[in-house]
Short mmCIF file of C-alpha atoms in Angstrom, two decimals:
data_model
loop_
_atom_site.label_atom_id
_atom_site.label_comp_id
_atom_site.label_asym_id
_atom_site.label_seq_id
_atom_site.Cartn_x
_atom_site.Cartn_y
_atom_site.Cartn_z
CA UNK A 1 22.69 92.63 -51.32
CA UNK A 2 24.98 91.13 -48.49
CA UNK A 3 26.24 86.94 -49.52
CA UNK A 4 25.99 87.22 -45.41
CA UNK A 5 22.44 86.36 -46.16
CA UNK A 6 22.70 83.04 -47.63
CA UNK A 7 24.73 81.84 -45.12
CA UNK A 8 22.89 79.01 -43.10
CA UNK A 9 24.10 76.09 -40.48
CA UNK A 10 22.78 72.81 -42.70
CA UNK A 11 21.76 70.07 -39.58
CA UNK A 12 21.93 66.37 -41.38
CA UNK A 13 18.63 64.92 -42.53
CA UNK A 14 17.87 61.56 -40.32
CA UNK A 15 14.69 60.19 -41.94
CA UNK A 16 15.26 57.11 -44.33
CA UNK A 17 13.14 59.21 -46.51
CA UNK A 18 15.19 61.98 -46.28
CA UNK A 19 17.57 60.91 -48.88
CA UNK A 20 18.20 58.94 -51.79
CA UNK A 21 19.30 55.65 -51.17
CA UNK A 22 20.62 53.07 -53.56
CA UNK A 23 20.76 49.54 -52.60
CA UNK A 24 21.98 46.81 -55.35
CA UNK A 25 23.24 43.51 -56.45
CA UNK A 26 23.09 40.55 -58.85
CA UNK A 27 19.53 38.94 -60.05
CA UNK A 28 18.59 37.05 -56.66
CA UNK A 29 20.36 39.00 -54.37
CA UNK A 30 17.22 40.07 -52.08
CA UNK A 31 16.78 43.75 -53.31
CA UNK A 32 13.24 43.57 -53.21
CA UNK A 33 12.97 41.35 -50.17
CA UNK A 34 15.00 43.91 -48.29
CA UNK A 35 12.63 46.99 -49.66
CA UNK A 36 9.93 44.58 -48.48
CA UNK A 37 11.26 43.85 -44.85
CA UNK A 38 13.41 47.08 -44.02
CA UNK A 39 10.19 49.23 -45.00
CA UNK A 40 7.86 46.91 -42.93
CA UNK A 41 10.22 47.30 -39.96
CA UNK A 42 10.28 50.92 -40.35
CA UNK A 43 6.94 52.83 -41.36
CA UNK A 44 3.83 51.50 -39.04
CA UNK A 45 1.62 52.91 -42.24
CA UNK A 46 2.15 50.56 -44.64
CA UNK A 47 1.20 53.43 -47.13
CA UNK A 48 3.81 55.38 -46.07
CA UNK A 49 6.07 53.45 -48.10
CA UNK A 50 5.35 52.56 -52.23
CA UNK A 51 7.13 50.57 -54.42
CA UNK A 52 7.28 51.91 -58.01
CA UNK A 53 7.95 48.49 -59.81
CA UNK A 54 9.48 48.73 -63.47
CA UNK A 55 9.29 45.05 -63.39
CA UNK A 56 7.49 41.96 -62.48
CA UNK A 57 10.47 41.33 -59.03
CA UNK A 58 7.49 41.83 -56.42
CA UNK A 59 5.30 38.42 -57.58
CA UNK A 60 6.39 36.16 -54.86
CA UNK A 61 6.53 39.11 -51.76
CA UNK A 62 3.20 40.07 -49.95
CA UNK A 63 3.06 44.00 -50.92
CA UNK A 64 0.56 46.73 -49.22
CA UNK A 65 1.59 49.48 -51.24
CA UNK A 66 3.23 49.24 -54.69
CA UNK A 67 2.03 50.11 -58.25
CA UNK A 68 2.80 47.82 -61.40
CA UNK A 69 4.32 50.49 -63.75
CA UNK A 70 5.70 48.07 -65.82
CA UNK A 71 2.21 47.16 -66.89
CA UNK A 72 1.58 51.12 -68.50
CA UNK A 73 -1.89 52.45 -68.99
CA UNK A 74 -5.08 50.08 -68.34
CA UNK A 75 -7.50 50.14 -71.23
CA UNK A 76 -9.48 52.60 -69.39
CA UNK A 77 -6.87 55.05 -69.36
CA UNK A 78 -5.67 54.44 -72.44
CA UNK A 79 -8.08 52.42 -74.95
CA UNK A 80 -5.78 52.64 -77.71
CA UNK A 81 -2.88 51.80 -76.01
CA UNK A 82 0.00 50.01 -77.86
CA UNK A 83 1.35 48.18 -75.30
CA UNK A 84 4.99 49.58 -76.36
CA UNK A 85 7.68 49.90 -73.59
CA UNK A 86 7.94 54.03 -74.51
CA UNK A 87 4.09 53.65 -73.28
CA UNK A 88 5.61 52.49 -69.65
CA UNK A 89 7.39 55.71 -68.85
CA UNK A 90 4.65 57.76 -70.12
CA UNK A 91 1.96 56.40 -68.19
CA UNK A 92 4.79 56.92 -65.09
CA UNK A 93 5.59 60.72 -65.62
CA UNK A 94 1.97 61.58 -66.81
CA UNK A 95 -0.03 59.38 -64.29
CA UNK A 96 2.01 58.34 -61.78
CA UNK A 97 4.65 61.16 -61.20
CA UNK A 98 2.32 64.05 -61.86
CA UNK A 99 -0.03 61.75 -59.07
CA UNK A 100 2.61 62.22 -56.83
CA UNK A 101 3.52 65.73 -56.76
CA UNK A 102 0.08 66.58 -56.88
CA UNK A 103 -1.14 64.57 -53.73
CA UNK A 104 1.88 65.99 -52.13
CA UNK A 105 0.64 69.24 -52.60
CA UNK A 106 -2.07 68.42 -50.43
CA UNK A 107 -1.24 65.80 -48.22
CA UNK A 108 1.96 64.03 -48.27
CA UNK A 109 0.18 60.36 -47.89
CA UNK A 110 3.54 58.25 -48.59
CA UNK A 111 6.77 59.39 -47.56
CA UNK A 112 9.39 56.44 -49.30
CA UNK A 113 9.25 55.11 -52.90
CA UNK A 114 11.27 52.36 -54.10
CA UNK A 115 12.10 52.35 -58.01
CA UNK A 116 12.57 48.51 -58.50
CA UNK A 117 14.39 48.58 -60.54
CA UNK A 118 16.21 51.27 -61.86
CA UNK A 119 17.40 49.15 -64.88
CA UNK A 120 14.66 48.94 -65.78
CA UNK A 121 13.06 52.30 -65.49
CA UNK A 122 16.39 53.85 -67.55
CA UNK A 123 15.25 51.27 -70.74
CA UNK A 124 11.82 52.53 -70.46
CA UNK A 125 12.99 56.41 -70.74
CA UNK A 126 15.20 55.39 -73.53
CA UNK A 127 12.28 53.66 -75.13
CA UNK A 128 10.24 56.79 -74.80
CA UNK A 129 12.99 59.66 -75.74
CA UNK A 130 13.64 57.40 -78.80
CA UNK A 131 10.03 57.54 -79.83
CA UNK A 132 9.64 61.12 -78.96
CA UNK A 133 12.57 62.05 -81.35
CA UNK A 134 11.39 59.79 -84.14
CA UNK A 135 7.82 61.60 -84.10
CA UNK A 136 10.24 64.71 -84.14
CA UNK A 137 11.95 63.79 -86.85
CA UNK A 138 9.63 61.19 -88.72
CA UNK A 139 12.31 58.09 -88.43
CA UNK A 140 12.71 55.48 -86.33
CA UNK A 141 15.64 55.55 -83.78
CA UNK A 142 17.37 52.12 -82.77
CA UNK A 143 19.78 53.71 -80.16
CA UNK A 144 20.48 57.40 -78.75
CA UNK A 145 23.97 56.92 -80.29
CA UNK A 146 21.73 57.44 -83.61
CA UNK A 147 20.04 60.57 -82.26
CA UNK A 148 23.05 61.55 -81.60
CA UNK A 149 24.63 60.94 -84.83
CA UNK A 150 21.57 62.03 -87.33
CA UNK A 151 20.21 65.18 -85.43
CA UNK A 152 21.73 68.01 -83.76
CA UNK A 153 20.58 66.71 -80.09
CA UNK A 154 22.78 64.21 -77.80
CA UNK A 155 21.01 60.92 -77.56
CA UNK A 156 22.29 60.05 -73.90
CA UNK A 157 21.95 64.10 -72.69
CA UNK A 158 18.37 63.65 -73.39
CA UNK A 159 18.01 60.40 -71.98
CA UNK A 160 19.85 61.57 -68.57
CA UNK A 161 17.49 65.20 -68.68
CA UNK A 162 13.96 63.40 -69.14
CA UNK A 163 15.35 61.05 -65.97
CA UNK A 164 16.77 63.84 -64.04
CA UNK A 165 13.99 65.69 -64.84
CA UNK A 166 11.11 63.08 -63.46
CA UNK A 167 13.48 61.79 -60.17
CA UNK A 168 13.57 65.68 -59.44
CA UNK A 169 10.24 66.57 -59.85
CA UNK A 170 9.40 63.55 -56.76
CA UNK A 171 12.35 64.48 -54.71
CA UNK A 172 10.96 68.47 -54.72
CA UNK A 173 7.98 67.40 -53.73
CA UNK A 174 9.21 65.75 -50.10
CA UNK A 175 9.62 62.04 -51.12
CA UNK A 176 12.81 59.85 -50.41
CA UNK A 177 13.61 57.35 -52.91
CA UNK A 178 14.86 53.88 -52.59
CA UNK A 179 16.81 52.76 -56.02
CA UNK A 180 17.09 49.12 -56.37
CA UNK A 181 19.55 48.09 -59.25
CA UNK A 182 21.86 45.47 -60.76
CA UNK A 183 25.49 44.86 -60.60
CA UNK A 184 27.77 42.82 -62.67
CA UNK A 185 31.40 41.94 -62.24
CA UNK A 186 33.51 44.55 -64.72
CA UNK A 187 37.43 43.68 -65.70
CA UNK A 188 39.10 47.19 -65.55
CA UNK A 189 42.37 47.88 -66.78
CA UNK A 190 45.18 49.96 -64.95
CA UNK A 191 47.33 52.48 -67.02
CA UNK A 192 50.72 50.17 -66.47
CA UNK A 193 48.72 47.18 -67.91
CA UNK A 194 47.54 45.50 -64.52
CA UNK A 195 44.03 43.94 -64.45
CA UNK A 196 41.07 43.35 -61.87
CA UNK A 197 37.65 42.33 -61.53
CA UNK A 198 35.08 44.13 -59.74
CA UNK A 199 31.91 44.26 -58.71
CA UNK A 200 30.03 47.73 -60.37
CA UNK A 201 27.04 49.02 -61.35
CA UNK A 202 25.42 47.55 -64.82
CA UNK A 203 23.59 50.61 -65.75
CA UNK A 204 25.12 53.08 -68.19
CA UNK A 205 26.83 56.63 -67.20
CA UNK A 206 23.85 58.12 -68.11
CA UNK A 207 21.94 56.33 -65.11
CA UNK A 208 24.73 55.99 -62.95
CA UNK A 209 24.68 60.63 -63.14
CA UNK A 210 21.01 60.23 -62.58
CA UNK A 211 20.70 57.32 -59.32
CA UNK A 212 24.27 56.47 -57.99
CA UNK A 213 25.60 60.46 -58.34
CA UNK A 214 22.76 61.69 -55.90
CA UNK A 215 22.35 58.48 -53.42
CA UNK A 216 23.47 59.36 -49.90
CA UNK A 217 23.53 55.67 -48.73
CA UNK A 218 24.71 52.99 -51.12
CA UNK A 219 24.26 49.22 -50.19
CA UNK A 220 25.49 46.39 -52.34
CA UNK A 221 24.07 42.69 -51.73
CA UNK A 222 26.82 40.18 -52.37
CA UNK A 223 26.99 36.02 -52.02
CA UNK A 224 30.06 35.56 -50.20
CA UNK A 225 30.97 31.48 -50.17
CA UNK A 226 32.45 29.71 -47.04
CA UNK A 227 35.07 26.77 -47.64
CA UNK A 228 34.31 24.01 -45.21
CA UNK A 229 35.58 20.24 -44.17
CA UNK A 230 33.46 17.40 -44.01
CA UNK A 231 32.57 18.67 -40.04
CA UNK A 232 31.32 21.94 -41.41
CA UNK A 233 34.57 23.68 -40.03
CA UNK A 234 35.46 26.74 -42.07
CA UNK A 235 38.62 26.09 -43.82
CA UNK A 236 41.39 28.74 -43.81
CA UNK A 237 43.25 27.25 -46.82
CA UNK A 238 42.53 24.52 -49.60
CA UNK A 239 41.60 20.69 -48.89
CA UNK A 240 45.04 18.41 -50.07
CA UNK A 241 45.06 15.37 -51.34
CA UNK A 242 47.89 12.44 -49.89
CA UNK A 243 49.78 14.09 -51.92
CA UNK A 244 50.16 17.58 -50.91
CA UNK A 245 48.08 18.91 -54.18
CA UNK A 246 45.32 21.62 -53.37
CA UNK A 247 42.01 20.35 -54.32
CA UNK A 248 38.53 22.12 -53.92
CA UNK A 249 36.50 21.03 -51.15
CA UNK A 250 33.31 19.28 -51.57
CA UNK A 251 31.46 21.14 -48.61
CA UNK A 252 30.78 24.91 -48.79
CA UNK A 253 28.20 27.46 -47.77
CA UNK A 254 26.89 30.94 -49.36
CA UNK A 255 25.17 33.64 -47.08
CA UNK A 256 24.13 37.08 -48.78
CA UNK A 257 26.01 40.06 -46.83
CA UNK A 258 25.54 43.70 -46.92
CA UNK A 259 28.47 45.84 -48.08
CA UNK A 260 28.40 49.46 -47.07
CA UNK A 261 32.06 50.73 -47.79
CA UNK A 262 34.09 49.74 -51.59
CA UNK A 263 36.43 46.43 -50.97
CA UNK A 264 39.05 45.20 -52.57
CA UNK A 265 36.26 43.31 -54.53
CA UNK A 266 33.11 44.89 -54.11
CA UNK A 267 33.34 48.75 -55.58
CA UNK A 268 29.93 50.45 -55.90
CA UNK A 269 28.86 50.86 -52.22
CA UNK A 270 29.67 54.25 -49.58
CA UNK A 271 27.94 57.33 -49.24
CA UNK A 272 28.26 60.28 -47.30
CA UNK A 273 27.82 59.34 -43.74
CA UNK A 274 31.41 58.49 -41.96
CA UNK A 275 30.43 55.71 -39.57
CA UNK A 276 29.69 52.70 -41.91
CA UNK A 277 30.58 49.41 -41.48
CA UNK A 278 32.40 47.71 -44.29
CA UNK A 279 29.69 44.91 -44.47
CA UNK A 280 27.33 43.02 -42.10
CA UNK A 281 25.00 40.13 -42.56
CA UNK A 282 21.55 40.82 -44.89
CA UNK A 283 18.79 41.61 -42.53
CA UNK A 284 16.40 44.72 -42.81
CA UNK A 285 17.27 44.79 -38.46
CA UNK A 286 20.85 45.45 -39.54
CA UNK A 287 19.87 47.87 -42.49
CA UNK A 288 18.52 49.80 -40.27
CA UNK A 289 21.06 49.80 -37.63
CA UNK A 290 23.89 50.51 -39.97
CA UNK A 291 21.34 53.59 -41.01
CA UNK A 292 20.62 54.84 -37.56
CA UNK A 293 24.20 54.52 -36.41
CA UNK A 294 25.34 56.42 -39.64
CA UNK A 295 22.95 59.24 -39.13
CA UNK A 296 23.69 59.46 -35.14
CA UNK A 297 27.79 60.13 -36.52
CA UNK A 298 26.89 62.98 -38.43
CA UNK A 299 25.11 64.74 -35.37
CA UNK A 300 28.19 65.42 -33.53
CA UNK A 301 27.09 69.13 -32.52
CA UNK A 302 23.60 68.94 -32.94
CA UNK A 303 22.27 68.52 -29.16
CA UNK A 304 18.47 67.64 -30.21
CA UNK A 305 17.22 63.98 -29.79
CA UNK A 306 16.95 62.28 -33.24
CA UNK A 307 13.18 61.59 -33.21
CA UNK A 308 12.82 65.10 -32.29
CA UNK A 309 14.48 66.27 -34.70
CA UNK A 310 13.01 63.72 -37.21
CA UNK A 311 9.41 65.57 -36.60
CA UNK A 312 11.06 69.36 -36.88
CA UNK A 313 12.45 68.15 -40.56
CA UNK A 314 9.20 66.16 -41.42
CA UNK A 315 6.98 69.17 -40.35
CA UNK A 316 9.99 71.60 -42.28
CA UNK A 317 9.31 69.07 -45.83
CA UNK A 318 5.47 69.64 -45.65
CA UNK A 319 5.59 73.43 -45.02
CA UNK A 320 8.23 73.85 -48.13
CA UNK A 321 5.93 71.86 -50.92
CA UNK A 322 3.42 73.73 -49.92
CA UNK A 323 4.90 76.70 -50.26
CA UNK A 324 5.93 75.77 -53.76
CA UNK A 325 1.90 74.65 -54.38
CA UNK A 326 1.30 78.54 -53.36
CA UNK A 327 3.98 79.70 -55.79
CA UNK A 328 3.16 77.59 -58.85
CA UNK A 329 -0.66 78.68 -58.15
CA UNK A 330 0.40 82.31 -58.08
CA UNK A 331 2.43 81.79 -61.33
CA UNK A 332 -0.39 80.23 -63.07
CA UNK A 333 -2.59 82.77 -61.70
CA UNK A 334 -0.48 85.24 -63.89
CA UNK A 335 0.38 83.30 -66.92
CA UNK A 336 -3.77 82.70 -67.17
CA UNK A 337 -4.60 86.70 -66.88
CA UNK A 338 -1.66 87.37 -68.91
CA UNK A 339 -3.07 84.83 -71.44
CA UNK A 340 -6.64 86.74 -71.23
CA UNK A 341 -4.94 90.34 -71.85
CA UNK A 342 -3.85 89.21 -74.67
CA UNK A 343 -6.67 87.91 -76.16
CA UNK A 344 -8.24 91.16 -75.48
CA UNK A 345 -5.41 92.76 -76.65
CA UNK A 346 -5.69 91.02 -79.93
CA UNK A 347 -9.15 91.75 -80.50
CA UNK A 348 -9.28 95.19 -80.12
CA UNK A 349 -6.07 95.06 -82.89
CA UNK A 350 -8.50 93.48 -85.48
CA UNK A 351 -10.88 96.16 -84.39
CA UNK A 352 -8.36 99.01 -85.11
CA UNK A 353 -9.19 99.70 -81.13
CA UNK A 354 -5.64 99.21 -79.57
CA UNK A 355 -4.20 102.82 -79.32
CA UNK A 356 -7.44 103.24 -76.76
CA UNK A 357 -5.26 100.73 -74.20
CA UNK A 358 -1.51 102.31 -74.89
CA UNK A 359 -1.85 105.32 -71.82
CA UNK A 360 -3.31 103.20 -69.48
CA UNK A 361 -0.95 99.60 -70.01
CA UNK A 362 1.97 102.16 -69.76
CA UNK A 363 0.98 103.79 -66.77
CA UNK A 364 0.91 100.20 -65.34
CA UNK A 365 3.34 98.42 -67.07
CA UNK A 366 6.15 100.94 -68.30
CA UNK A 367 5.64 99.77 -71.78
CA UNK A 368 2.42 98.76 -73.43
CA UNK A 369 3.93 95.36 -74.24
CA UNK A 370 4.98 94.45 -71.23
CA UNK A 371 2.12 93.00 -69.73
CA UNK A 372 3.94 89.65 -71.30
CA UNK A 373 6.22 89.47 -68.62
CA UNK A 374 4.26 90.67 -65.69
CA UNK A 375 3.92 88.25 -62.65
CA UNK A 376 1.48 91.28 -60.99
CA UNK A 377 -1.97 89.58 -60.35
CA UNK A 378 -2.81 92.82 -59.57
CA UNK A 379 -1.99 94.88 -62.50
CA UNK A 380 -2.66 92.44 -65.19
CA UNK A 381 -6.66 91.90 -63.39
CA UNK A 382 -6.42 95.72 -63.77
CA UNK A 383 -5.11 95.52 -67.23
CA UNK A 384 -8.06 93.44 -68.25
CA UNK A 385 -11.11 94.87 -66.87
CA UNK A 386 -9.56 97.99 -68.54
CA UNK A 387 -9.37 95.75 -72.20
CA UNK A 388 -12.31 94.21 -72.11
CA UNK A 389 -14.23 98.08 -71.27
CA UNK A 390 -13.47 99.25 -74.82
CA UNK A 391 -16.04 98.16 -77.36
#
């Protein structure tokens, strides 16, 4: 078989959810007024757009479409619920994921979910992979450094799988995803002994391999403060005194900008898109522009208008999840017949019967064992009405 095959011409995706986006900042920052007001400007359907909330950030925004994760299982679903924080990421990769992928199967209904915030989602699956284990092992875990430690399992490689694993599972089935997170100013250390202070990520490596690792478009909210005089002037240096000594001004001003490429402050924000702006002001207008702009720089042979080609890679998304529906039907077609062979197959060994099945399983399987393995529908319904003949 030639590589030549596999060789294909990859044409940039130009839907918002398309990709994985990550946009962060401090507590207060807007994160969740900007999912609000960029997804408001940008899907007509307001149900073509969820927010998967982790926590309570959404209580002061009017929101069409979001589910309160945070809160776990009602007591309908769950009557015995505990109310535990492992519960919360259960009830989102049993109910909510599974939902999902599911519904996309048979008609993609929403097309962008937010995860607000991501924070708070990675605690949750550490709260639930800490449980897990302890069932596993019948003690109580405080930490995955203690998995780590007591068992032969990595505490943190579990913790990134189970996320990998869920984020994945959404993104495979056609959605985009919109991570909202927190930042916090690190001091980092050079190797000759200089210091500086920057503005990062607060989630651990673990998350960081899971959310910032796979986000196309990173945007970091950020105060930035204005000096000004007693006019409302924007000063260029300090206020003196009659003296000639600096002092600090007593009239400033703070406006929240967007940051789309690292400063000399400012380091988690970038992607992979070329044409971005180092920062502009917050507004879901300029989100979008600074999106649109960034997408129309990657297109510099493709010849096909955007919105065009927006439709020909929605309509591309629908066809491929449900190809995968038809594929994971087929498999469980098999694995169920293969299943009911061997029942048979087990019976007629109690009954001293199973030499009667040996000619005919090899004839159709090459080995009378091998009906295991089979993904034939064909063979294996074969196989069966064959079994289940012999009395």
């Amino acid at each position: 078989m030639s590589f030549r095959k596999r060789v294909k011409k990859n044409v940039p995706q130009v839907a918002l959810h398309s990709i994985m986006s990550l946009v962060v900042g401090t507590y207060k920052t807007g994160k969740t007024r900007l999912w609000k007001e960029v997804t408001e400007l940008h899907y007509k359907d307001p149900e073509e757009a969820m927010l998967l909330a982790f926590e309570a950030g959404y209580e002061t925004w009017e929101l069409d479409n979001f589910i309160p994760v945070h809160e776990g299982y009602t007591i309908e679903e769950k009557p015995n619920k505990t109310g535990e924080l492992w519960e919360v990421w259960d009830y989102f990769r049993n109910v909510v994921v599974k939902g999902l992928v599911d519904e996309a199967k048979e008609e993609r209904i929403v097309k962008l979910l937010g995860i607000d915030t991501a924070d708070r989602a990675i605690d949750a699956a550490t709260a639930f992979v800490l449980h897990q284990q302890g069932k596993k092992y019948g003690k109580t875990f405080a930490s995955p450094q203690e998995i780590s430690e007591s068992t032969d399992v990595n505490g943190w490689v579990l913790i990134y799988e189970e996320l990998k694993r869920q984020v994945d599972a959404l993104r495979d089935a056609g959605y985009g995803i919109m991570t909202l997170a927190w930042t916090k100013e690190k001091e980092t250390t050079l190797y000759d002994g200089k210091k500086y202070n920057s503005i990062e990520l607060m989630m651990s490596n673990t998350g960081k391999k899971v959310f910032e690792s796979q986000a196309s478009l990173i945007c970091c909210l950020h105060n930035e403060v204005n000096i000004l005089d007693r006019e409302g002037n924007e000063l260029d240096d300090n206020v003196t005194d009659k003296k000639g000594r600096k002092i600090a001004s007593n009239f400033h001003e703070t406006k929240t900008v967007m940051y789309f490429r690292p400063s000399e402050y400012v380091s988690i924000a970038g992607g992979r898109y070329t044409d971005l702006p180092e920062k502009v002001d917050y507004s879901a207008e300029n989100f979008m522009e600074v999106f649109e702009n960034a997408v129309k720089g990657q297109l510099k042979k493709t010849k096909t208008d955007v919105a065009k080609l927006d439709k020909q890679q929605e309509e591309k998304r629908d066809q491929k999840i449900k190809e995968i529906a038809k594929e994971e039907e087929a498999a469980k077609s098999f694995n169920e017949l293969a299943a009911e062979v061997d029942s048979e197959v087990m019976r007629l060994r109690k009954a001293k019967k199973a030499s009667q099945i040996g000619k005919p399983f090899t004839e159709l399987f090459g080995n009378p064992n091998n009906y295991k393995e089979s993904t034939d529908v064909e063979a294996l319904t074969k196989a069966l009405e064959i079994a289940k003949a012999i009395q």
